[in-house]
Coordinates of C-alpha atoms and ligand atoms in Angstrom, one line a residue:
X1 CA 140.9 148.9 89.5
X2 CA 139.9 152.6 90.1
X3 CA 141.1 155.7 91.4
X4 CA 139.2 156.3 94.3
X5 CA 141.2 156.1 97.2
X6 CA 140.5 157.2 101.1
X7 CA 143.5 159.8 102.1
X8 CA 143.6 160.1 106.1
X9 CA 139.8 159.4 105.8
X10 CA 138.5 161.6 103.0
X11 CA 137.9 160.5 99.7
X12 CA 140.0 161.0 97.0
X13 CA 139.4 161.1 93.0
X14 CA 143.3 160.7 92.0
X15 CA 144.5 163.9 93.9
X16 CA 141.0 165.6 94.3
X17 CA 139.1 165.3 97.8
X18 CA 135.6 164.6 96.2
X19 CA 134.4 166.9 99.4
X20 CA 135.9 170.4 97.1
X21 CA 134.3 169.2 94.2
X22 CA 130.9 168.4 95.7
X23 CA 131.2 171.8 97.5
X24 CA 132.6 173.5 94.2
X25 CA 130.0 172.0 91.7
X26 CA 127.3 171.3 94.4
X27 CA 125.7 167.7 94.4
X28 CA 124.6 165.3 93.0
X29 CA 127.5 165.0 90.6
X30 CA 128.7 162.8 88.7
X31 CA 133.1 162.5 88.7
X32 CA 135.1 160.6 86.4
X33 CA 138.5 160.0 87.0
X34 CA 140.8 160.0 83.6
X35 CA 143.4 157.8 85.1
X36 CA 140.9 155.1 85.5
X37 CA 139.4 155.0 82.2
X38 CA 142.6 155.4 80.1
X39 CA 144.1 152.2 82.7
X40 CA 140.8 150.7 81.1
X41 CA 141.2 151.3 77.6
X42 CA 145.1 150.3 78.0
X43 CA 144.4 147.2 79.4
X44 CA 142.4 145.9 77.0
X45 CA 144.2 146.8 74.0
X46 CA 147.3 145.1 75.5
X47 CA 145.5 142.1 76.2
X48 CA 144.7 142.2 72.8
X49 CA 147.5 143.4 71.2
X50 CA 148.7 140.5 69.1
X51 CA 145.9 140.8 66.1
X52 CA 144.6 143.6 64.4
X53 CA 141.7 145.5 67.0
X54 CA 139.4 148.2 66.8
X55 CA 138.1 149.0 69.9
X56 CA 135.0 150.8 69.2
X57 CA 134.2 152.0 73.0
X58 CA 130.4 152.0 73.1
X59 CA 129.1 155.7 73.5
X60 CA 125.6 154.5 75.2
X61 CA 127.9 153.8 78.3
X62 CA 129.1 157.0 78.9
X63 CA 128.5 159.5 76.1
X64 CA 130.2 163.0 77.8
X65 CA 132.2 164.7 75.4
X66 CA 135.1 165.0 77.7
X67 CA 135.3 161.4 78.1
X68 CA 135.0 160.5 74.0
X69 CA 137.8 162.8 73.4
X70 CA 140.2 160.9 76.7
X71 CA 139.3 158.0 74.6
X72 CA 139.8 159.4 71.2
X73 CA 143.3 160.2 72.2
X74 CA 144.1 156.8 72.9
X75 CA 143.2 155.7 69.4
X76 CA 139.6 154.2 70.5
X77 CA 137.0 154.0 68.1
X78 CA 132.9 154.0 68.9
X79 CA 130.0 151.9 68.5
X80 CA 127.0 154.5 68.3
X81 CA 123.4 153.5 67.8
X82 CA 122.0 157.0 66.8
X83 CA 122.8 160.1 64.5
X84 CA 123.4 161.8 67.6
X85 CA 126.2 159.7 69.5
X86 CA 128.0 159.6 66.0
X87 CA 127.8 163.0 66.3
X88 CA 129.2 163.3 69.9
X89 CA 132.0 160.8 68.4
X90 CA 132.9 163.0 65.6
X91 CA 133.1 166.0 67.6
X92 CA 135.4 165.0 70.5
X93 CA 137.8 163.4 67.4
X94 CA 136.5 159.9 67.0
X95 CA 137.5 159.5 63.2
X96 CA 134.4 158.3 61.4
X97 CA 136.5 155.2 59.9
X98 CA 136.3 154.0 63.6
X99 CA 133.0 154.3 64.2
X100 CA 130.7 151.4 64.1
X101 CA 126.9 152.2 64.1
X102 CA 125.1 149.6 66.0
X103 CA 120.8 149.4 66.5
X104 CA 117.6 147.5 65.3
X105 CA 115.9 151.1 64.6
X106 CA 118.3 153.3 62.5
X107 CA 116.3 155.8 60.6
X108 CA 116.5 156.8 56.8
X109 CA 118.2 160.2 58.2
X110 CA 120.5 158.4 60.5
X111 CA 122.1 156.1 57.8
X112 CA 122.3 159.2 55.3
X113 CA 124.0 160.4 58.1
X114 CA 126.3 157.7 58.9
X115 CA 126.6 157.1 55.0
X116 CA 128.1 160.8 54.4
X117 CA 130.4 161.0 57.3
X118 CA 131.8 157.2 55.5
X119 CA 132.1 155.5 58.8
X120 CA 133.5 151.8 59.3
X121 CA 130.3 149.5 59.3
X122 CA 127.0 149.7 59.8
X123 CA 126.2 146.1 61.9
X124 CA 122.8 145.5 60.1
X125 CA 120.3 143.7 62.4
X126 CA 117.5 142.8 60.1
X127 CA 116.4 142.1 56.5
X128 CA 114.2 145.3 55.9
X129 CA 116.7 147.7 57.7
X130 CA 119.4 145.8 54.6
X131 CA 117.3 147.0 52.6
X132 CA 116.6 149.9 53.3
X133 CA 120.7 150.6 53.5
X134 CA 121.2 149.2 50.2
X135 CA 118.2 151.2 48.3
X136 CA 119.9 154.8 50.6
X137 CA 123.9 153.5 49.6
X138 CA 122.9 153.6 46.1
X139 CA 120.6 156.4 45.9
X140 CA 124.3 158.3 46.9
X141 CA 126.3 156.8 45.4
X142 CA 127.8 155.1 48.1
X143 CA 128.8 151.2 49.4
X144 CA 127.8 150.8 53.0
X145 CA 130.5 148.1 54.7
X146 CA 128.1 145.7 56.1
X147 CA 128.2 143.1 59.2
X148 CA 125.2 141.1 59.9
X149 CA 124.4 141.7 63.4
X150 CA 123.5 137.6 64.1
X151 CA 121.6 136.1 67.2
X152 CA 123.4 133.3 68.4
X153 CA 120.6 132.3 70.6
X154 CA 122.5 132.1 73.7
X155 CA 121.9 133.3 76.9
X156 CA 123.8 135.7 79.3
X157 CA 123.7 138.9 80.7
X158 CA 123.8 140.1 84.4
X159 CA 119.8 140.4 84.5
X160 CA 117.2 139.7 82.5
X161 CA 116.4 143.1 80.9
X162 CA 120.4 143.3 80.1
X163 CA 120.4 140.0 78.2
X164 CA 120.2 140.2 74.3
X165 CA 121.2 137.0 72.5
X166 CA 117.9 134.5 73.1
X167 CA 115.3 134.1 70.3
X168 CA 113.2 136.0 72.3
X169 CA 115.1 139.4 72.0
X170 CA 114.6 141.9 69.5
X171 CA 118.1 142.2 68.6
X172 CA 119.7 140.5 65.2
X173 CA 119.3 138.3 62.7
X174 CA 117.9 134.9 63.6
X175 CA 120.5 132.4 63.4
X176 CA 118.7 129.8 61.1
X177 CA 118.3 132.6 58.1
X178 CA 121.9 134.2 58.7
X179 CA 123.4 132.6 55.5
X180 CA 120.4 133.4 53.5
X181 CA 120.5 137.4 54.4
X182 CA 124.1 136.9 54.0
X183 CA 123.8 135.3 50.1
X184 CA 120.8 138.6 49.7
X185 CA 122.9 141.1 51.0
X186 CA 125.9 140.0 47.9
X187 CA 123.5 140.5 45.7
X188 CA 122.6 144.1 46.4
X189 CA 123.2 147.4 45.0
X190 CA 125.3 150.1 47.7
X191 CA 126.5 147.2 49.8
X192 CA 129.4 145.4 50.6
X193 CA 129.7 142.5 53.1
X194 CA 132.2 142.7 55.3
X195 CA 131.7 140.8 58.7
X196 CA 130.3 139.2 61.3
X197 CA 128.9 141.1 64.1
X198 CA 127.1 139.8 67.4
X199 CA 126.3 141.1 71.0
X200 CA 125.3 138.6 73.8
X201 CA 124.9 141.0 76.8
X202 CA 125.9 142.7 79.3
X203 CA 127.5 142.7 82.4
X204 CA 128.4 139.3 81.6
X205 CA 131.2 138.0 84.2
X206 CA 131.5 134.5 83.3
X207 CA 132.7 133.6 79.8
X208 CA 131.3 130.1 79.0
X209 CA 128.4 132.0 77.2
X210 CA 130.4 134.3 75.5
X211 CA 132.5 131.4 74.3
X212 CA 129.7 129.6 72.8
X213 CA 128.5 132.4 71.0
X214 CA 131.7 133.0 69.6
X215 CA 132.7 129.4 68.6
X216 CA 128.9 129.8 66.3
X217 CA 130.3 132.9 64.9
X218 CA 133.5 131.5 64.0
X219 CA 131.4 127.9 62.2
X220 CA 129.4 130.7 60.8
X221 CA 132.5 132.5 59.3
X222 CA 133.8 129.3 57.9
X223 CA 130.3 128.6 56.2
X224 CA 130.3 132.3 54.7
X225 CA 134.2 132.1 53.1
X226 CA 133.1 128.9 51.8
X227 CA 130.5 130.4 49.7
X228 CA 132.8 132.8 48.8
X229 CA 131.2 135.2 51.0
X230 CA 134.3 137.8 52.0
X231 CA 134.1 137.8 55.6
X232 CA 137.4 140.0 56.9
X233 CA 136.1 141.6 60.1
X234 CA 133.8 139.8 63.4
X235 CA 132.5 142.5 65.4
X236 CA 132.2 140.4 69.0
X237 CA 130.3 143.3 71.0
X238 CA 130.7 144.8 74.2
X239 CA 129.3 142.8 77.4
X240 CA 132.6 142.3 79.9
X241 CA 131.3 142.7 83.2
X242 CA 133.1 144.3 85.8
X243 CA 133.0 144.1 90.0
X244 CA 130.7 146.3 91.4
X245 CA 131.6 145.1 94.9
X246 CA 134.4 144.4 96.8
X247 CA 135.6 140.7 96.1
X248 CA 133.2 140.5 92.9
X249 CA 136.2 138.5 90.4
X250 CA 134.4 138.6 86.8
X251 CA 136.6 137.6 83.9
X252 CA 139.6 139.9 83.4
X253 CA 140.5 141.6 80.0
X254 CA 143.7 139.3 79.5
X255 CA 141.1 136.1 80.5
X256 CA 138.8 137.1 77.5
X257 CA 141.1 138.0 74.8
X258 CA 143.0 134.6 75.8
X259 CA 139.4 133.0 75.4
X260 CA 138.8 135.0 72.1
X261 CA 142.7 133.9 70.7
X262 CA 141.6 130.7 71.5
X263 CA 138.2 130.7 69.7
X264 CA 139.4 132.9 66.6
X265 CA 143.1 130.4 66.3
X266 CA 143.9 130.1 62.6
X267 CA 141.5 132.4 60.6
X268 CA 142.9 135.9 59.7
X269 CA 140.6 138.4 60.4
X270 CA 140.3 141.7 61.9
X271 CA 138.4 141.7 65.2
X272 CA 136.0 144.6 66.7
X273 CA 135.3 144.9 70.2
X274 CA 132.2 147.4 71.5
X275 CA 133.3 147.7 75.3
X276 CA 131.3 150.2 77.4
X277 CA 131.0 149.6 81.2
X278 CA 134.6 148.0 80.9
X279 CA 135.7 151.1 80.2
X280 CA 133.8 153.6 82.2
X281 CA 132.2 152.0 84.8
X282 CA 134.6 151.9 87.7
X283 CA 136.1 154.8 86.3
X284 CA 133.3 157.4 88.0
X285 CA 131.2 157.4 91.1
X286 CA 128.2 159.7 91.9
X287 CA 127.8 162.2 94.9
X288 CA 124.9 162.7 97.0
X289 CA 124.7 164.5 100.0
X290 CA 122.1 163.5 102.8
X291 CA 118.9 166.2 103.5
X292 CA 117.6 164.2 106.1
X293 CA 117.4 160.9 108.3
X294 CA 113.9 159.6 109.2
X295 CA 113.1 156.8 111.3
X296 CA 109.6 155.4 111.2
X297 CA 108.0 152.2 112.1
X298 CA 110.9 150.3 112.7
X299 CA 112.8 152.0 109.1
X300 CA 115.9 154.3 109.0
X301 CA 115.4 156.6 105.8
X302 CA 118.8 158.1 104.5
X303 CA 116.6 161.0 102.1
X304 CA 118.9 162.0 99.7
X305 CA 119.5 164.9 97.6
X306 CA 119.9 162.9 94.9
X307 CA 116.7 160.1 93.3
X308 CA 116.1 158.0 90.4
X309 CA 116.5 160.2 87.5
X310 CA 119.9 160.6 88.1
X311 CA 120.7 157.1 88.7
X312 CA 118.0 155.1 87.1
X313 CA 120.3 151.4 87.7
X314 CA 119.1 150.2 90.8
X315 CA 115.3 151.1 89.6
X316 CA 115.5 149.6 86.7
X317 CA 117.9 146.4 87.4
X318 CA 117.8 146.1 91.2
X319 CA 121.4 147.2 91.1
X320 CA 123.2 147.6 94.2
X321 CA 125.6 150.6 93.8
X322 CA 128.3 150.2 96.9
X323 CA 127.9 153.4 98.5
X324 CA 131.3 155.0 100.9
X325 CA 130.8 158.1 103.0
X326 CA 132.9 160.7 101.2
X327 CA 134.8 161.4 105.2
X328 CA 135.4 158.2 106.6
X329 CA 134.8 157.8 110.5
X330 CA 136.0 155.0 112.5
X331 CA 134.4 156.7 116.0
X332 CA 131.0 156.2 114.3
X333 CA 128.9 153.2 114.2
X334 CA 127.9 151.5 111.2
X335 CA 124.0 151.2 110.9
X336 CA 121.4 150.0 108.2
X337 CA 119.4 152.2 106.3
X338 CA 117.2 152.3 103.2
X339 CA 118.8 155.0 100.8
X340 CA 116.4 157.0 98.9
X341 CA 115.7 160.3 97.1
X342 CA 112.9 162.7 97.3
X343 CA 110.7 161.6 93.8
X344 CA 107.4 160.4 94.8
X345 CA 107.4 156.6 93.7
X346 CA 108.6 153.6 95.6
X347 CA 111.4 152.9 93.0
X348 CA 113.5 155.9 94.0
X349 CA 115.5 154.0 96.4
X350 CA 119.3 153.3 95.9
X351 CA 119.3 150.5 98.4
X352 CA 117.4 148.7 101.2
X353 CA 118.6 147.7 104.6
X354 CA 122.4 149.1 103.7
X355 CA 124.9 148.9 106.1
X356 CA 126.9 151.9 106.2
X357 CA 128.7 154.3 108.3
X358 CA 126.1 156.7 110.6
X359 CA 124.8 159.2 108.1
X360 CA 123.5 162.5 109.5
X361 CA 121.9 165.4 107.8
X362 CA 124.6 167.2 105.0
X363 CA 127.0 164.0 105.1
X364 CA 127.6 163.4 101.8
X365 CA 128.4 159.7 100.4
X366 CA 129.0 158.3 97.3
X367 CA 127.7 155.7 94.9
X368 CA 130.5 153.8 93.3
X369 CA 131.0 151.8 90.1
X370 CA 128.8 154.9 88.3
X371 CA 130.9 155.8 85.3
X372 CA 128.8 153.8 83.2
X373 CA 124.9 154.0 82.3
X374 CA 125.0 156.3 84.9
X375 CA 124.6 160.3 83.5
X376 CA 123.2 159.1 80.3
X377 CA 120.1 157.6 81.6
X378 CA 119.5 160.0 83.5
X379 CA 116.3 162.3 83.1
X380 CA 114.6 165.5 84.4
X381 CA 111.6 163.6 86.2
X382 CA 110.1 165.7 88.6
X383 CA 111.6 169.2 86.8
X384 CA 114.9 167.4 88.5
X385 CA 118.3 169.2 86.4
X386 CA 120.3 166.9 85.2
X387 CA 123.2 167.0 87.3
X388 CA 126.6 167.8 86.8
X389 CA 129.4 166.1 85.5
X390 CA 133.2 166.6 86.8
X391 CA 136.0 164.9 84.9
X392 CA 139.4 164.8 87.2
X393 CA 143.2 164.4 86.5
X394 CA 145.6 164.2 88.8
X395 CA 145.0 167.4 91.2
X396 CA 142.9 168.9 88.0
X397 CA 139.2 168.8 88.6
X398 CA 136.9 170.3 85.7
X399 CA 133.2 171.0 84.8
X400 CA 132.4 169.4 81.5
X401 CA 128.9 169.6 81.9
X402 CA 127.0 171.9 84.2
X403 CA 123.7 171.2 85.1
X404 CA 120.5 173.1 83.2
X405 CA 119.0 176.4 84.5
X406 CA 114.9 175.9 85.0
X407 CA 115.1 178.9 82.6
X408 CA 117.3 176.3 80.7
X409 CA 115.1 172.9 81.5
X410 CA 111.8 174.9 80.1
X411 CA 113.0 176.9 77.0
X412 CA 111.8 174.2 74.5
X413 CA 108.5 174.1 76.3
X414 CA 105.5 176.7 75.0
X415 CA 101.9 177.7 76.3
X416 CA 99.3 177.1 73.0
X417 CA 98.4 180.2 71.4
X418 CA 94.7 179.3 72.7
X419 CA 95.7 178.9 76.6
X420 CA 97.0 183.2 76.3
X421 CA 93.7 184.6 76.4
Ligands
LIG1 N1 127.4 146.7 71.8 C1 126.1 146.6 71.8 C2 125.4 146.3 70.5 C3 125.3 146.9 72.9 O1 124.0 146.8 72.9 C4 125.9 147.2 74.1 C5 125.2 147.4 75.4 C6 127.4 147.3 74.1 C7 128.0 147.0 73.0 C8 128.1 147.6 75.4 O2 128.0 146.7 76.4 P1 128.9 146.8 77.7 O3 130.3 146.5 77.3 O4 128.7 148.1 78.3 O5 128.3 145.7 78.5 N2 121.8 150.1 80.9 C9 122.2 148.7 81.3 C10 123.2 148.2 80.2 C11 122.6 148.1 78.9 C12 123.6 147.6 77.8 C13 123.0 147.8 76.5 N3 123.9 147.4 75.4 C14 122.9 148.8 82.7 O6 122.9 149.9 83.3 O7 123.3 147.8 83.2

C-alpha cells in the first residue's frame, strides 16, 4: 500500500504531481510520501496492539530527519547502530528510553554515548563487546539494560548478502554459548540482563524461518527464567519484507504478529520490534530524468541522470526497482531497455532488458519501492551530490535535505602544505 497514484496520467505523490517537484527541486530526488509511512507504522502497531510493543523503527532504513520526527510523533522508537543515528533519533524527538542500539562494532565512545543519553537496551552481540559495556557502565556509574543479541542459526533473507542468522555471519552470539554469556553477563559489574534479542534478515517474505527462529528464542527464554535469569523483554528484529512488484504477496503485518502471538502464547513479556523497510520502503520512490537514448549493437540504452551512488540496491543485490514513467502515455509503445546512469563501471545499471513505456530524451521516470536503503546508501562517487530529498503531505511538498554545493562536497578536503609551493 502506497501513495503513488496516476491522476489523468501523471503521477501523483498524495496530491503532488512528482513532475513540479522534479522541476522544483531538480532530479534525481528522492520523495517520501508521509501518508504512506505513518499507514505503515499504524498498521503494525494495530496488528500488535494486544501486548506491550516498542516499535523501535530501524534508522539504517531511512535515517532523514524529517522522516524520524513523522515517526517520533507516532510514538515509534529506534533501533540505531551508531552514535550518530542515536543522534539523528534524539534530535527529531525519538526519546532515548525508546531507543535500542543495535551492532557487532559499537565503539568505547559510542556506548559512553548511548550510556549518558540512558537509552532502552543496548542488544550486546558478543562476549568482548559485554565486556567492554560492563567495565564503561561501571566506570559511570551506570547499569546498561542488556539483551544478548543470539544467532539462532537459521536461514533467511531476500539474498544472500541480506541474510544474517547462519553460523557463518558475523552477527550475535553463537547459539551453543548463549546461556553461558547469559550466566557471565549476571555476574558483572554496570549490567543488568534484560532480554532476548535476535535479527534473522531481511526482506524476508515467508515466515516459516522467522518462526523457527522465534520458537528457539522463546525455549531459550524458558531456559534463562529457569535459572533465574530475569528475562522481561525479546527484541525479535526487523526483516518483514514487503512487495516490490505488482502481485509480489509477502507476509502481511497482521500475518506476523498472529505468528509472533502464536509463538510468544503464555509467557508475559514485553516485545521489541526493529522494522525498517516495512516502514519506509514503499513509502518513497526516486526520480530520474532520461539524458539520452542510445541504441548500439542490437542494445537500447535509457542514460540516466541518475547512477549507482544514488541507488546503490540493484548493484549491490541485483534488485529490480519497478520503474513508471512519471506522464503515462497510452499512444506510446512499450519497448525494452537497459536502464543506466553515467558512472563509468558496468554496475551502474538500474535494470536490463526493462520493458517500459518509450523513453525519450528529458522523460523523467521513477524507481518505486525506494523509501528504504535508498538515500542512505547513497555516496558521492564520481564528485556525484547526493541528491535531494522531498518529503510530501497532502498537496504540501518540502525540501528536507537539499543536495551539497561542490563548494559544499570539497570543504573537508585540503591540499598538503608540501603540494603549495
Ligand atoms: N534490526 C537489525 C539488527 C538489522 O540489522 C536490520 C537490517 C533491521 C533491524 C531492519 O531490517 P528491515 O526491517 O529493514 O528488513 N541494505 C539492504 C538491507 C540491509 C538490512 C540490514 N539490517 C537492502 O537494501 O536490501
Amino acid at each position: 500500500m502506497h501513495h503513488f497514484d496516476y491522476r489523468d496520467s501523471e503521477l501523483f505523490c498524495e496530491d503532488v504531481p512528482v513532475r513540479t517537484i522534479a522541476e522544483q527541486f531538480g532530479t534525481p530526488v528522492y520523495i517520501y510520501s508521509t501518508a504512506t509511512l505513518e499507514r505503515h507504522f499504524n498498521v503494525l502497531s494495530e496488528a500488535f496492539s494486544s501486548q506491550a510493543c516498542l516499535i523501535a523503527y530501524s534508522v539504517k532504513a531511512n535515517s532523514n530527519l524529517s522522516v524520524l520526527a513523522t515517526l517520533a510523533a507516532l510514538g515509534s522508537g529506534a533501533d540505531v547502530v551508531s552514535a550518530g543515528e542515536m543522534q539523528r533519533a534524539i534530535a527529531a524527538g525519538i526519546p532515548p528510553g525508546k531507543i535500542v542500539f543495535s551492532g557487532v562494532g559499537k565503539s568505547e565512545f559510542e556506548i559512553r554515548a548511548a550510556l549518558s543519553a540512558g537509552i532502552h537496551q543496548f542488544n550486546v552481540e558478543s562476549r568482548p563487546e559485554l565486556l567492554r559495556l560492563s567495565r564503561l557502565a561501571d566506570d559511570m556509574g551506570k547499569s546498561a539494560p542488556v539483551a544478548l543479541r543470539v544467532n539462532p542459526h537459521v536461514e533467511a533473507g531476500g539474498h544472500a548478502n541480506i541474510s544474517t542468522g547462519a553460523a557463518e555471519h558475523k552477527f550475535g552470539i553463537a547459539w551453543h554459548e548463549a546461556v553461558e554469556v547469559y550466566k557471565l553477563a549476571m555476574t558483572l559489574p554496570g549490567i543488568a540482563v534484560k532480554g532476548v534479542d535476535v535479527h534473522i534478515g531481511s526482506q524476508i517474505t515467508k515466515l516459516g524461518p522467522m518462526k523457527t527462529a522465534f520458537e528457539k528464542v522463546v525455549g531459550l527464554i524458558r531456559e534463562l527464567r529457569a535459572l533465574d535469569i530475569p528475562i522481561s523483554r525479546v527484541d525479535l528484529g526487523g526483516g518483514l519484507g514487503i512487495p516490490y512488484k505488482d502481485g509480489e504477496t509477502p507476509a502481511s503485518p497482521a500475518d506476523y504478529a498472529a505468528m509472533v502471538g502464536d509463538v510468544l502464547n503464555d509467557i508475559d513479556i514485553e516485545l521489541i520490534l526493529e522494522p525498517g523497510r516495512m516502514i519506509a520502503g514503499n513509502a518513497g520512490i526516486f526520480v530520474s530524468r532520461v539524458e539520452y537514448v542510445k541504441e548500439r549493437d542490437g542494445r537500447r540504452f535509457a542514460i540516466l541522470d541518475s547512477a549507482m551512488n544514488d541507488l546503490m540496491r540493484p548493484a549491490l543485490y541485483q534488485a529490480v526497482h519497478e520503474v513508471r514513467p512519471v506522464k503515462r502515455d497510452d499512444a506510446l509503445q512499450s519497448l525494452t531497455y537497459d536502464l543506466v546512469g553515467p558512472i563509468c563501471e558496468s554496475t551502474d545499471r538500474f535494470a536490463k532488458d526493462y520493458s517500459v513505456q518509450e523513453l525519450r530524451e528529458n522523460d523523467l521516470i521513477a524507481f518505486m519501492s525506494a523509501g528504504a536503503y535508498g538515500a542512505v546508501m547513497s555516496n558521492q562517487y564520481n564528485t556525484r551530490p547526493l541528491c535531494a530529498e522531498v518529503l510530501v503531505k497532502g498537496d504540501k511538498a518540502e525540501l528536507i535535505r537539499r543536495a551539497p554545493t561542490f563548494e559544499e562536497m570539497i570543504a573537508n578536503e585540503r591540499v598538503a602544505e608540501w603540494l603549495k609551493s
